[in-house]
XYZ file of C-alpha atoms in Angstrom:
660
model
C -20.671 -28.971 49.917
C -22.965 -29.288 47.147
C -21.345 -29.673 43.661
C -22.220 -27.533 40.793
C -22.484 -30.528 38.252
C -25.424 -32.096 40.372
C -27.839 -29.390 40.762
C -30.853 -31.811 40.761
C -29.528 -32.788 44.373
C -29.598 -29.610 45.877
C -33.437 -29.688 46.203
C -35.925 -32.456 45.679
C -37.347 -32.781 42.246
C -39.846 -35.406 41.631
C -38.796 -37.567 38.676
C -41.754 -39.705 36.948
C -40.252 -42.670 35.088
C -43.552 -42.991 33.027
C -43.260 -39.443 32.134
C -42.156 -38.656 28.420
C -38.990 -36.616 28.111
C -39.196 -32.832 27.646
C -42.730 -32.445 28.854
C -43.907 -28.916 28.779
C -43.555 -27.486 32.286
C -46.401 -25.403 33.673
C -45.071 -21.867 33.606
C -46.457 -18.562 34.444
C -44.797 -14.961 34.327
C -43.098 -15.148 37.648
C -43.115 -18.950 38.423
C -42.818 -22.356 37.280
C -43.721 -25.756 38.725
C -42.083 -28.673 36.925
C -41.023 -32.432 37.097
C -38.169 -33.780 35.216
C -37.578 -37.334 33.541
C -34.112 -38.649 33.977
C -33.076 -37.610 30.415
C -34.296 -34.008 30.961
C -32.693 -33.828 34.361
C -29.214 -34.632 32.959
C -29.822 -31.765 30.219
C -30.954 -29.417 33.173
C -27.605 -30.313 34.967
C -25.514 -29.601 31.719
C -27.315 -26.226 31.269
C -26.511 -25.388 34.717
C -22.715 -26.500 34.616
C -21.843 -25.041 31.478
C -24.024 -22.074 31.386
C -22.066 -18.848 30.133
C -24.347 -16.675 32.327
C -24.154 -16.702 36.148
C -27.101 -18.479 37.866
C -28.042 -18.088 41.729
C -30.811 -19.921 43.600
C -31.848 -18.192 46.736
C -34.632 -18.838 49.319
C -37.119 -16.733 50.991
C -34.676 -15.389 53.486
C -32.074 -14.692 50.798
C -29.803 -17.397 51.639
C -27.976 -18.687 48.710
C -29.025 -22.306 47.981
C -26.933 -23.014 44.884
C -24.600 -21.092 42.315
C -23.183 -22.269 39.183
C -19.488 -22.026 37.929
C -20.343 -18.986 35.924
C -21.613 -17.050 39.037
C -18.638 -17.931 41.046
C -16.296 -16.559 38.258
C -18.479 -13.463 37.666
C -18.487 -12.359 41.559
C -14.756 -13.761 41.970
C -15.738 -16.152 44.889
C -15.713 -19.999 45.375
C -18.736 -21.894 45.771
C -18.242 -22.634 49.487
C -17.779 -19.004 50.174
C -21.460 -18.418 48.686
C -23.728 -21.383 49.259
C -25.414 -21.225 52.815
C -24.665 -17.367 52.997
C -26.807 -14.406 52.386
C -26.807 -12.983 48.836
C -25.387 -9.861 50.131
C -22.165 -11.567 50.884
C -20.774 -10.677 47.518
C -20.905 -7.010 48.064
C -18.565 -4.634 49.729
C -19.039 -3.951 53.433
C -19.844 -0.179 53.078
C -23.106 -1.106 51.243
C -26.213 -1.241 53.403
C -26.715 -5.138 53.458
C -29.558 -4.897 55.928
C -31.619 -2.700 53.717
C -30.792 -4.917 50.502
C -31.876 -7.970 52.492
C -35.192 -6.374 53.708
C -35.962 -5.227 50.170
C -35.251 -8.747 48.823
C -37.686 -10.317 51.497
C -40.518 -7.887 50.561
C -39.993 -8.540 46.974
C -39.973 -12.391 47.379
C -43.137 -12.337 49.614
C -45.136 -10.030 47.416
C -43.681 -11.285 44.152
C -43.032 -7.753 42.812
C -39.615 -8.532 41.303
C -38.772 -7.511 37.804
C -38.150 -10.126 35.197
C -35.303 -8.060 33.489
C -33.340 -5.256 34.922
C -29.682 -4.163 35.235
C -27.628 -3.595 38.372
C -23.954 -1.976 38.994
C -22.891 -3.951 41.813
C -19.573 -3.242 43.626
C -18.074 -6.573 44.699
C -16.395 -7.533 47.776
C -13.069 -7.188 45.861
C -13.796 -3.907 45.023
C -14.651 -4.713 41.346
C -17.453 -2.727 39.592
C -19.682 -4.327 37.249
C -22.499 -3.676 35.045
C -24.948 -6.869 34.943
C -28.167 -7.452 33.361
C -30.343 -9.809 35.594
C -33.436 -11.986 35.061
C -35.501 -13.386 38.063
C -37.918 -16.268 38.078
C -39.674 -17.903 40.990
C -39.665 -21.679 40.867
C -41.387 -24.294 42.787
C -39.808 -27.585 43.769
C -41.492 -31.124 43.967
C -41.644 -30.377 47.703
C -43.464 -27.161 47.205
C -40.416 -25.017 48.209
C -40.223 -21.856 46.422
C -36.981 -20.420 45.374
C -35.812 -17.558 43.326
C -33.566 -18.406 40.388
C -31.850 -15.144 39.228
C -29.699 -15.236 35.939
C -26.556 -12.678 35.820
C -25.149 -11.678 32.524
C -21.956 -9.456 32.575
C -22.696 -6.424 30.237
C -19.785 -4.467 31.321
C -17.850 -4.565 28.026
C -20.841 -4.117 26.180
C -21.644 -0.704 27.974
C -17.890 0.015 27.397
C -18.270 -0.474 23.873
C -21.476 1.384 23.707
C -19.672 4.328 25.562
C -17.032 4.338 22.882
C -19.326 4.289 20.049
C -21.211 7.249 21.573
C -17.984 9.090 22.043
C -16.937 8.459 18.506
C -20.347 9.772 17.269
C -19.840 13.000 19.220
C -16.241 13.318 18.043
C -17.449 12.683 14.439
C -20.137 15.334 14.777
C -17.596 17.753 16.030
C -15.136 17.055 13.315
C -18.040 17.516 10.920
C -19.156 20.734 12.356
C -15.885 22.333 12.911
C -13.946 21.116 9.898
C -12.249 23.846 7.752
C -13.513 21.790 4.784
C -17.022 22.570 3.415
C -18.757 19.421 4.126
C -22.656 18.460 3.443
C -25.075 15.658 3.520
C -28.060 15.552 1.168
C -30.647 13.347 -0.209
C -30.208 11.575 -3.592
C -32.383 14.131 -5.491
C -30.038 17.034 -3.851
C -31.984 18.358 -0.945
C -29.532 19.490 1.694
C -30.151 17.687 5.035
C -27.011 18.827 6.806
C -24.067 21.188 6.350
C -21.095 22.629 8.512
C -20.168 26.193 9.112
C -17.439 25.884 6.432
C -20.008 24.883 3.815
C -22.220 28.021 4.680
C -19.266 30.283 4.359
C -18.231 28.884 1.060
C -21.871 29.721 -0.284
C -22.245 33.000 1.577
C -24.982 32.109 3.952
C -24.993 32.698 7.802
C -27.244 29.896 9.274
C -28.505 26.511 8.212
C -32.070 27.943 8.205
C -31.071 29.915 5.026
C -30.136 26.630 3.051
C -32.674 24.373 4.549
C -35.048 24.707 1.461
C -32.172 24.617 -1.213
C -31.510 21.862 -3.648
C -28.129 21.171 -4.821
C -29.223 20.461 -8.389
C -31.327 23.533 -8.593
C -29.869 26.199 -6.443
C -26.180 25.411 -5.945
C -24.495 23.587 -8.997
C -24.128 26.223 -11.900
C -24.936 23.296 -14.275
C -27.865 21.352 -12.703
C -27.184 18.143 -14.735
C -23.983 17.829 -13.031
C -25.592 16.590 -9.705
C -27.626 13.901 -11.916
C -24.269 12.750 -13.319
C -22.710 12.547 -9.950
C -25.594 10.559 -8.634
C -25.185 8.124 -11.631
C -21.611 7.605 -10.732
C -22.280 7.203 -7.018
C -25.055 4.716 -7.784
C -22.499 2.406 -9.798
C -19.239 3.049 -8.121
C -20.155 4.439 -4.606
C -17.933 7.238 -4.578
C -16.453 10.396 -6.720
C -13.077 11.947 -6.377
C -11.624 15.132 -7.454
C -14.584 16.185 -9.653
C -14.287 19.836 -10.793
C -17.718 21.790 -10.624
C -18.896 25.276 -10.401
C -21.262 26.488 -7.713
C -23.434 29.405 -7.184
C -23.073 31.605 -3.985
C -25.802 33.516 -2.280
C -24.707 36.645 -4.145
C -24.771 34.959 -7.662
C -21.052 34.838 -7.872
C -19.755 31.616 -9.441
C -16.791 29.750 -7.797
C -14.942 26.715 -8.920
C -14.642 23.682 -6.322
C -13.384 20.115 -6.390
C -15.838 17.777 -5.080
C -15.286 14.397 -3.271
C -18.391 12.486 -2.155
C -19.629 8.970 -1.241
C -22.920 7.209 -1.288
C -24.716 6.553 1.999
C -26.294 3.113 2.083
C -28.835 1.330 4.039
C -28.551 -2.278 5.239
C -30.029 -3.463 1.830
C -27.474 -1.630 -0.055
C -29.742 1.040 -1.467
C -28.496 4.677 -1.633
C -30.187 6.921 0.981
C -28.072 9.848 0.567
C -24.891 11.567 -0.422
C -22.071 12.953 1.929
C -19.578 15.204 0.243
C -16.731 17.636 0.518
C -15.840 20.824 -1.286
C -12.532 22.406 -1.794
C -12.563 25.929 -3.235
C -9.937 26.150 -6.246
C -11.337 29.674 -7.539
C -8.267 31.199 -6.655
C -6.111 28.489 -7.918
C -7.950 28.481 -11.074
C -7.282 32.176 -11.562
C -3.702 31.708 -10.943
C -3.387 28.734 -13.418
C -5.155 30.817 -16.030
C -2.765 33.635 -15.504
C 0.149 31.292 -15.544
C -1.229 29.909 -18.715
C -1.346 33.303 -20.390
C 2.216 34.009 -19.132
C 3.603 30.768 -20.378
C 1.781 31.054 -23.746
C 3.529 34.360 -24.018
C 6.812 32.962 -23.304
C 6.341 30.103 -25.637
C 5.441 32.595 -28.155
C 8.622 34.250 -27.603
C 10.650 31.117 -27.970
C 9.954 30.336 -31.529
C 13.396 31.888 -32.503
C 15.395 29.523 -30.402
C 17.984 27.401 -31.999
C 18.027 23.592 -32.091
C 21.105 23.783 -29.667
C 19.017 25.453 -27.102
C 16.296 22.786 -27.536
C 18.952 19.990 -26.836
C 20.158 21.750 -23.893
C 16.748 21.902 -22.067
C 16.229 18.416 -23.027
C 19.607 17.316 -21.413
C 18.945 19.438 -18.130
C 15.913 17.803 -17.586
C 17.260 14.536 -17.746
C 20.577 14.699 -16.025
C 20.301 17.754 -13.488
C 19.919 15.271 -10.622
C 22.886 13.221 -11.568
C 25.235 16.000 -11.587
C 24.859 16.625 -7.815
C 25.069 13.050 -6.580
C 28.800 12.237 -6.702
C 29.591 15.291 -4.592
C 28.223 13.933 -1.258
C 31.023 11.238 -1.384
C 33.687 13.651 -2.699
C 32.942 16.406 -0.107
C 32.389 14.049 2.818
C 35.752 12.352 2.421
C 37.548 15.537 1.747
C 36.161 16.878 4.972
C 37.511 13.933 6.911
C 40.825 14.068 5.325
C 41.080 17.704 6.253
C 39.795 17.586 9.778
C 41.133 14.222 10.844
C 44.230 14.073 8.913
C 46.709 13.591 11.906
C 44.827 10.721 13.525
C 44.228 8.888 10.191
C 46.362 5.757 9.327
C 47.922 5.317 5.779
C 45.868 2.846 4.936
C 42.580 4.888 5.963
C 43.996 7.755 3.748
C 44.360 5.341 0.881
C 40.858 3.890 1.259
C 39.323 7.504 1.429
C 41.151 8.948 -1.417
C 39.969 5.724 -3.217
C 36.476 6.728 -2.519
C 37.210 10.240 -3.694
C 38.765 8.782 -6.879
C 35.773 6.595 -7.449
C 33.118 9.454 -7.005
C 35.016 11.740 -9.099
C 35.196 9.223 -11.662
C 31.156 8.875 -11.498
C 30.835 12.741 -11.815
C 33.132 12.606 -14.942
C 31.164 9.898 -16.444
C 28.025 12.050 -15.869
C 29.588 15.091 -17.304
C 30.824 12.999 -20.292
C 27.135 11.699 -20.708
C 26.130 15.394 -20.841
C 28.214 16.175 -23.502
C 27.550 13.022 -25.395
C 23.787 14.016 -25.376
C 24.568 17.218 -26.966
C 26.098 15.266 -29.974
C 23.111 12.549 -30.364
C 21.790 13.851 -33.407
C 25.236 14.264 -34.943
C 26.022 10.575 -34.343
C 29.015 11.387 -32.397
C 27.767 10.395 -29.074
C 29.470 7.319 -27.545
C 27.024 4.489 -26.400
C 27.842 1.859 -23.721
C 26.186 -0.910 -25.774
C 25.835 -4.260 -24.069
C 23.333 -6.957 -24.005
C 20.339 -5.705 -22.156
C 17.066 -7.723 -21.239
C 14.222 -5.357 -21.893
C 12.146 -6.951 -19.284
C 14.845 -5.683 -16.604
C 14.843 -2.258 -18.327
C 10.895 -1.885 -18.196
C 10.871 -3.163 -14.537
C 13.375 -0.178 -13.442
C 11.304 2.250 -15.450
C 8.081 1.085 -13.792
C 9.818 1.188 -10.339
C 10.635 4.674 -10.768
C 7.189 5.698 -11.886
C 5.016 3.335 -9.591
C 4.639 6.205 -7.056
C 3.018 8.483 -9.724
C 0.917 5.662 -10.991
C -0.340 4.779 -7.558
C -1.222 8.517 -6.970
C -3.037 8.551 -10.315
C -4.681 5.035 -9.594
C -3.446 3.728 -12.987
C -2.227 0.134 -13.197
C 1.273 -0.478 -14.724
C 1.884 -3.872 -16.008
C 5.087 -5.422 -17.325
C 4.334 -8.416 -19.778
C 7.655 -8.371 -21.536
C 9.144 -11.913 -21.193
C 12.438 -12.430 -19.556
C 15.486 -12.819 -21.806
C 14.176 -10.305 -24.431
C 17.871 -9.340 -25.084
C 18.808 -6.262 -27.247
C 22.130 -4.844 -27.860
C 22.007 -1.096 -26.287
C 22.721 1.417 -23.701
C 20.898 0.700 -20.406
C 20.792 4.347 -19.467
C 19.303 5.506 -22.895
C 16.882 2.385 -23.078
C 15.660 3.401 -19.512
C 15.270 6.926 -20.771
C 13.246 5.660 -23.753
C 10.680 3.923 -21.600
C 10.620 6.469 -18.803
C 9.282 9.011 -21.405
C 6.920 6.678 -23.139
C 5.372 5.572 -19.836
C 5.314 9.118 -18.349
C 3.466 10.252 -21.282
C 0.986 7.464 -20.996
C 0.145 8.100 -17.408
C -0.408 11.837 -18.239
C -3.232 10.940 -20.716
C -4.867 7.981 -18.902
C -7.685 8.352 -16.416
C -7.847 6.636 -12.841
C -8.525 3.015 -13.011
C -6.913 2.628 -16.347
C -3.669 0.933 -17.131
C -0.275 0.944 -19.038
C 0.772 -2.218 -20.359
C 4.302 -2.897 -21.882
C 4.338 -6.350 -23.894
C 6.067 -8.082 -26.537
C 3.585 -7.334 -29.528
C 5.516 -9.371 -32.012
C 8.545 -11.656 -32.508
C 10.109 -12.802 -35.683
C 13.417 -14.299 -36.625
C 15.477 -10.967 -36.502
C 13.459 -8.636 -34.390
C 11.344 -7.827 -31.206
C 8.508 -5.524 -31.430
C 7.770 -4.152 -27.913
C 4.317 -2.294 -27.334
C 3.714 0.400 -24.884
C -0.039 0.561 -24.656
C -2.461 2.555 -22.544
C -6.189 3.036 -22.162
C -6.075 6.809 -22.250
C -7.715 9.267 -24.200
C -5.859 8.926 -27.422
C -4.321 11.289 -29.695
C -6.060 13.107 -32.570
C -5.304 11.560 -36.029
C -3.975 15.103 -37.363
C -1.484 15.454 -34.676
C 0.206 12.028 -34.925
C 2.487 13.307 -37.812
C 4.062 16.158 -35.508
C 4.960 13.504 -32.505
C 8.515 12.836 -33.496
C 9.439 16.179 -34.949
C 11.549 18.417 -32.745
C 10.902 21.510 -34.633
C 7.080 20.941 -34.310
C 7.206 20.983 -30.333
C 3.907 19.279 -30.257
C 2.711 19.251 -26.648
C -0.782 19.189 -24.777
C -2.008 19.211 -21.336
C -2.435 16.049 -19.388
C -5.586 14.948 -17.818
C -4.674 16.627 -14.837
C -3.390 19.802 -16.414
C 0.276 18.509 -16.636
C 2.457 20.305 -19.314
C 4.898 18.697 -21.626
C 8.042 20.061 -23.094
C 7.378 18.706 -26.483
C 10.892 17.009 -26.244
C 10.145 13.661 -24.762
C 8.764 11.759 -28.066
C 11.675 13.444 -30.316
C 14.297 12.175 -27.979
C 12.448 8.715 -27.983
C 12.785 8.653 -31.921
C 16.642 9.583 -31.558
C 17.427 6.937 -29.221
C 15.590 4.386 -31.450
C 17.515 5.417 -34.513
C 20.710 5.181 -32.765
C 19.839 1.688 -31.536
C 19.090 0.746 -35.147
C 15.492 0.416 -34.291
C 12.201 1.955 -35.218
C 9.310 3.689 -33.265
C 5.706 4.172 -34.550
C 2.450 4.903 -32.925
C -1.239 3.813 -33.350
C -4.128 5.829 -31.675
C -7.608 6.561 -31.821
C -8.939 9.648 -30.091
C -10.712 8.490 -26.936
C -9.615 4.730 -27.267
C -5.943 4.708 -26.087
C -2.487 4.864 -27.671
C 0.116 2.198 -28.640
C 3.910 3.058 -29.256
C 5.792 0.244 -30.958
C 9.421 -0.031 -30.536
C 11.122 -2.366 -33.033
C 14.550 -3.689 -31.897
C 17.082 -5.862 -33.660
C 16.923 -9.236 -31.629
C 19.850 -10.567 -29.770
C 19.898 -14.289 -28.947
C 22.215 -15.377 -26.213
C 23.559 -18.739 -26.771
C 24.324 -21.111 -23.687
C 27.895 -21.581 -23.289
C 28.880 -18.280 -25.239
C 28.089 -15.729 -22.476
C 29.666 -14.647 -19.352
C 27.557 -13.308 -16.428
C 29.220 -10.413 -14.585
C 27.685 -9.590 -11.119
C 28.670 -6.432 -9.345
C 26.294 -3.726 -7.749
C 28.820 -0.918 -9.147
C 28.079 0.074 -12.725
C 31.638 1.521 -13.204
C 33.211 -1.817 -12.131
C 30.979 -3.892 -14.394
C 32.017 -1.342 -17.542
C 35.716 -1.592 -16.463
C 35.715 -5.564 -16.080
C 33.680 -5.976 -19.326
C 36.355 -4.064 -21.438
C 39.020 -6.313 -19.926
C 37.157 -9.380 -20.877
C 36.157 -8.230 -24.225
C 39.940 -7.644 -24.971
C 40.725 -11.128 -23.951
C 37.445 -12.824 -25.475
C 36.423 -10.542 -28.156
C 33.451 -12.881 -29.274
C 32.018 -13.421 -25.853
C 28.717 -12.079 -24.905
C 28.611 -10.299 -21.715
C 25.485 -9.960 -19.495
C 25.313 -7.772 -16.414
C 23.660 -8.121 -13.094
C 23.570 -5.508 -10.452
C 22.502 -7.909 -7.414
C 22.578 -11.340 -6.468
C 18.763 -11.891 -7.203
C 18.969 -10.898 -10.790
C 22.091 -12.769 -11.141
C 20.445 -15.930 -9.890
C 17.470 -15.278 -12.551
C 19.982 -14.782 -15.318
C 22.207 -17.711 -14.485
C 19.209 -20.197 -14.862
C 17.716 -18.662 -18.046
C 21.017 -18.213 -20.112
C 23.259 -20.811 -18.667
C 26.671 -18.739 -18.979
C 30.030 -20.179 -19.636
C 31.108 -18.750 -16.390
C 30.049 -16.278 -13.514
C 32.216 -13.655 -12.339
C 31.042 -12.161 -8.983
C 32.085 -9.630 -6.566
C 31.752 -10.331 -2.830
C 30.615 -6.971 -1.269
C 26.936 -6.597 -2.541
C 23.790 -5.455 -0.939
C 20.979 -7.941 0.289
C 22.632 -11.119 -1.294
C 26.362 -10.842 -1.110
C 28.810 -12.963 -3.292
C 29.151 -15.873 -0.804
C 25.379 -16.167 -0.384
C 24.891 -16.004 -4.188
C 27.657 -18.765 -4.730
C 25.814 -20.934 -2.144
C 22.476 -20.504 -3.668
C 23.946 -21.123 -7.222
C 25.497 -24.268 -6.040
C 22.441 -25.372 -4.371
C 20.492 -25.140 -7.510
C 20.745 -28.305 -9.894
C 20.307 -25.873 -13.130
C 23.294 -23.701 -12.190
C 25.513 -25.893 -9.685
C 27.912 -26.745 -12.461
C 28.724 -23.343 -13.705
C 32.176 -22.131 -13.097
C 32.492 -19.137 -10.869
C 35.401 -16.525 -10.595
C 35.096 -14.706 -7.042
C 36.362 -11.253 -6.653
C 36.830 -9.818 -3.023
C 38.552 -7.151 -1.118
C 38.490 -9.188 2.032
C 40.787 -11.970 1.219
C 41.807 -14.294 4.042
C 42.548 -18.007 4.602
C 39.060 -18.323 6.337
C 37.246 -16.705 3.248
C 39.412 -18.947 0.770
C 38.511 -22.027 2.835
C 34.795 -21.404 2.972
C 34.767 -20.821 -0.763
C 36.921 -23.799 -1.536
C 34.296 -25.787 0.360
C 31.730 -24.567 -1.898
C 33.709 -25.640 -4.922
C 35.338 -22.167 -5.807
C 38.838 -22.527 -6.741
C 39.381 -19.193 -8.659
C 39.418 -16.238 -6.289
C 40.880 -12.878 -7.295
C 41.700 -9.923 -4.996
C 40.633 -6.440 -5.663
C 41.731 -4.386 -7.525
C 41.670 -6.895 -10.661
C 43.860 -5.877 -13.519
C 43.463 -7.118 -17.016
C 46.479 -9.317 -16.795
C 44.739 -11.282 -13.802
C 41.634 -11.809 -16.122
C 43.773 -12.864 -18.930
C 45.507 -15.851 -16.786
C 41.933 -16.883 -15.709
C 40.112 -16.515 -18.960
C 42.871 -17.956 -21.670
C 41.781 -21.437 -21.054
C 38.354 -20.648 -22.405
C 39.702 -18.968 -25.720
């Protein structure tokens, strides 16, 4: 059996040692006579062995003289099954092999074979291929003529081409039958294609009626609009939600929202425009009607009292919070009623505890609602603690990130960690939510809202909320913080304001012993400045309290302040925040709960003890799952103080007295 790696041995090739390597062979269109040097013979062997295309040599009778490895793999047969056999051996028995062989001999004799053609053979294994072949007649040094045929598998290429064709047909079907009006045009506005919905939108029956129309001249109510769109497409490549007015065939004006993109050639040059219209005429009429109705209602509300103004403000802030605790209350009440006979005493106590905690949350919410009504009178109760403004801003950005993404506006928090103030976390969160939401209304797409530390001195932090929006007219700035002025205006997307947000911000700052001011130039953005009294947490004079339940943190803070009234207490609602704060403020001690999401208390302690910065900080561990195993594992981590829930003030006092 011949080997594929030694094709030069299959038929005689004259090698002339005196001949220079790579002599040009004498080649015509269908045949080649050649002689090889030893160097070029080795190259020929390598090309034969490692070629990715299948190569087959056959004689005048159609007998296979040699095949390379790639050909064997292509037809799924071994070399010894092919060499010495008729080339028809690769085909299924159902194929007329005699006819194939007769045709082959005729072609070989007459030299009428094609140099490049395609076949769709069905192999002996039943596999169907699509191959591209190239045939060349070669003559050996012994004047023997052989047919060298090269086979390239193009099956996958044909599948890909078919998929592309089907995709193009599907795209054309979607374009033609879309309920959205769609069009294609040249850069100067000549309509080159449009679907049925586009024709209906403009009142035409067939494409023949619009073939000579020009968007700039015949469709857009203001012809310059198309020029402006073309300029934007040239610089950015697309437009989104551009509101324009169009002329129908009858002359009637309609309002649409246009989205379009530039069509580019391989050099990046714009060759056309592809766009979609959305008819918002009815929507605009409804908005105008609603605007008139709202204006009439606003005109009738000028006699409302200040209490009504505060009521609206509170309901907009707290309406969601009033519902939340009822999920737990009603759920566990239902279990106690339906499954009372099957519940153990411990289960009843546990479920009653859940109801009690949820009821406490509800009571807290109601109390907050009542407190808000007293904000201007100064009778509201503030839950004042050391708050990191960086964390407050992060919470605000998280809640507003969805709206920002929708409006394509960047939200950036540049306030450094450990920018501590003395304040109420919920009111501070409301403060930043109001200001950032306001910035989002008046900042266009691709703009930004930046919250940063603008200034720091010995006693104050000055936080800036800066946007790249349209700014505020100078004449309107004095009205911003006055509730009796009720200053409001529509946002860039038609959003309406209540006129209460900025007066509330002013009240919150006043009650935090701070000050709010604003700088703005119309068309150049707006910056609100928030000046807070600075709080500096000194290492060793702070306790870090870690618990995911705010109510528990509040209760434990009160216990600790009664025992250590001069200590500063910093809160963390999860393990990740606790690690960050512990590294930055180096607290006197850490008090942590066990049961927390993501990183529980045990995992938190382990991470703290592995960190060289925090490993020496004393830790008090609170758990509701006290056992010898838990105490043993905590002791192994260096935790010696473990308190079981519920923790009383007396238990805290025993532990904390040594730090007085």
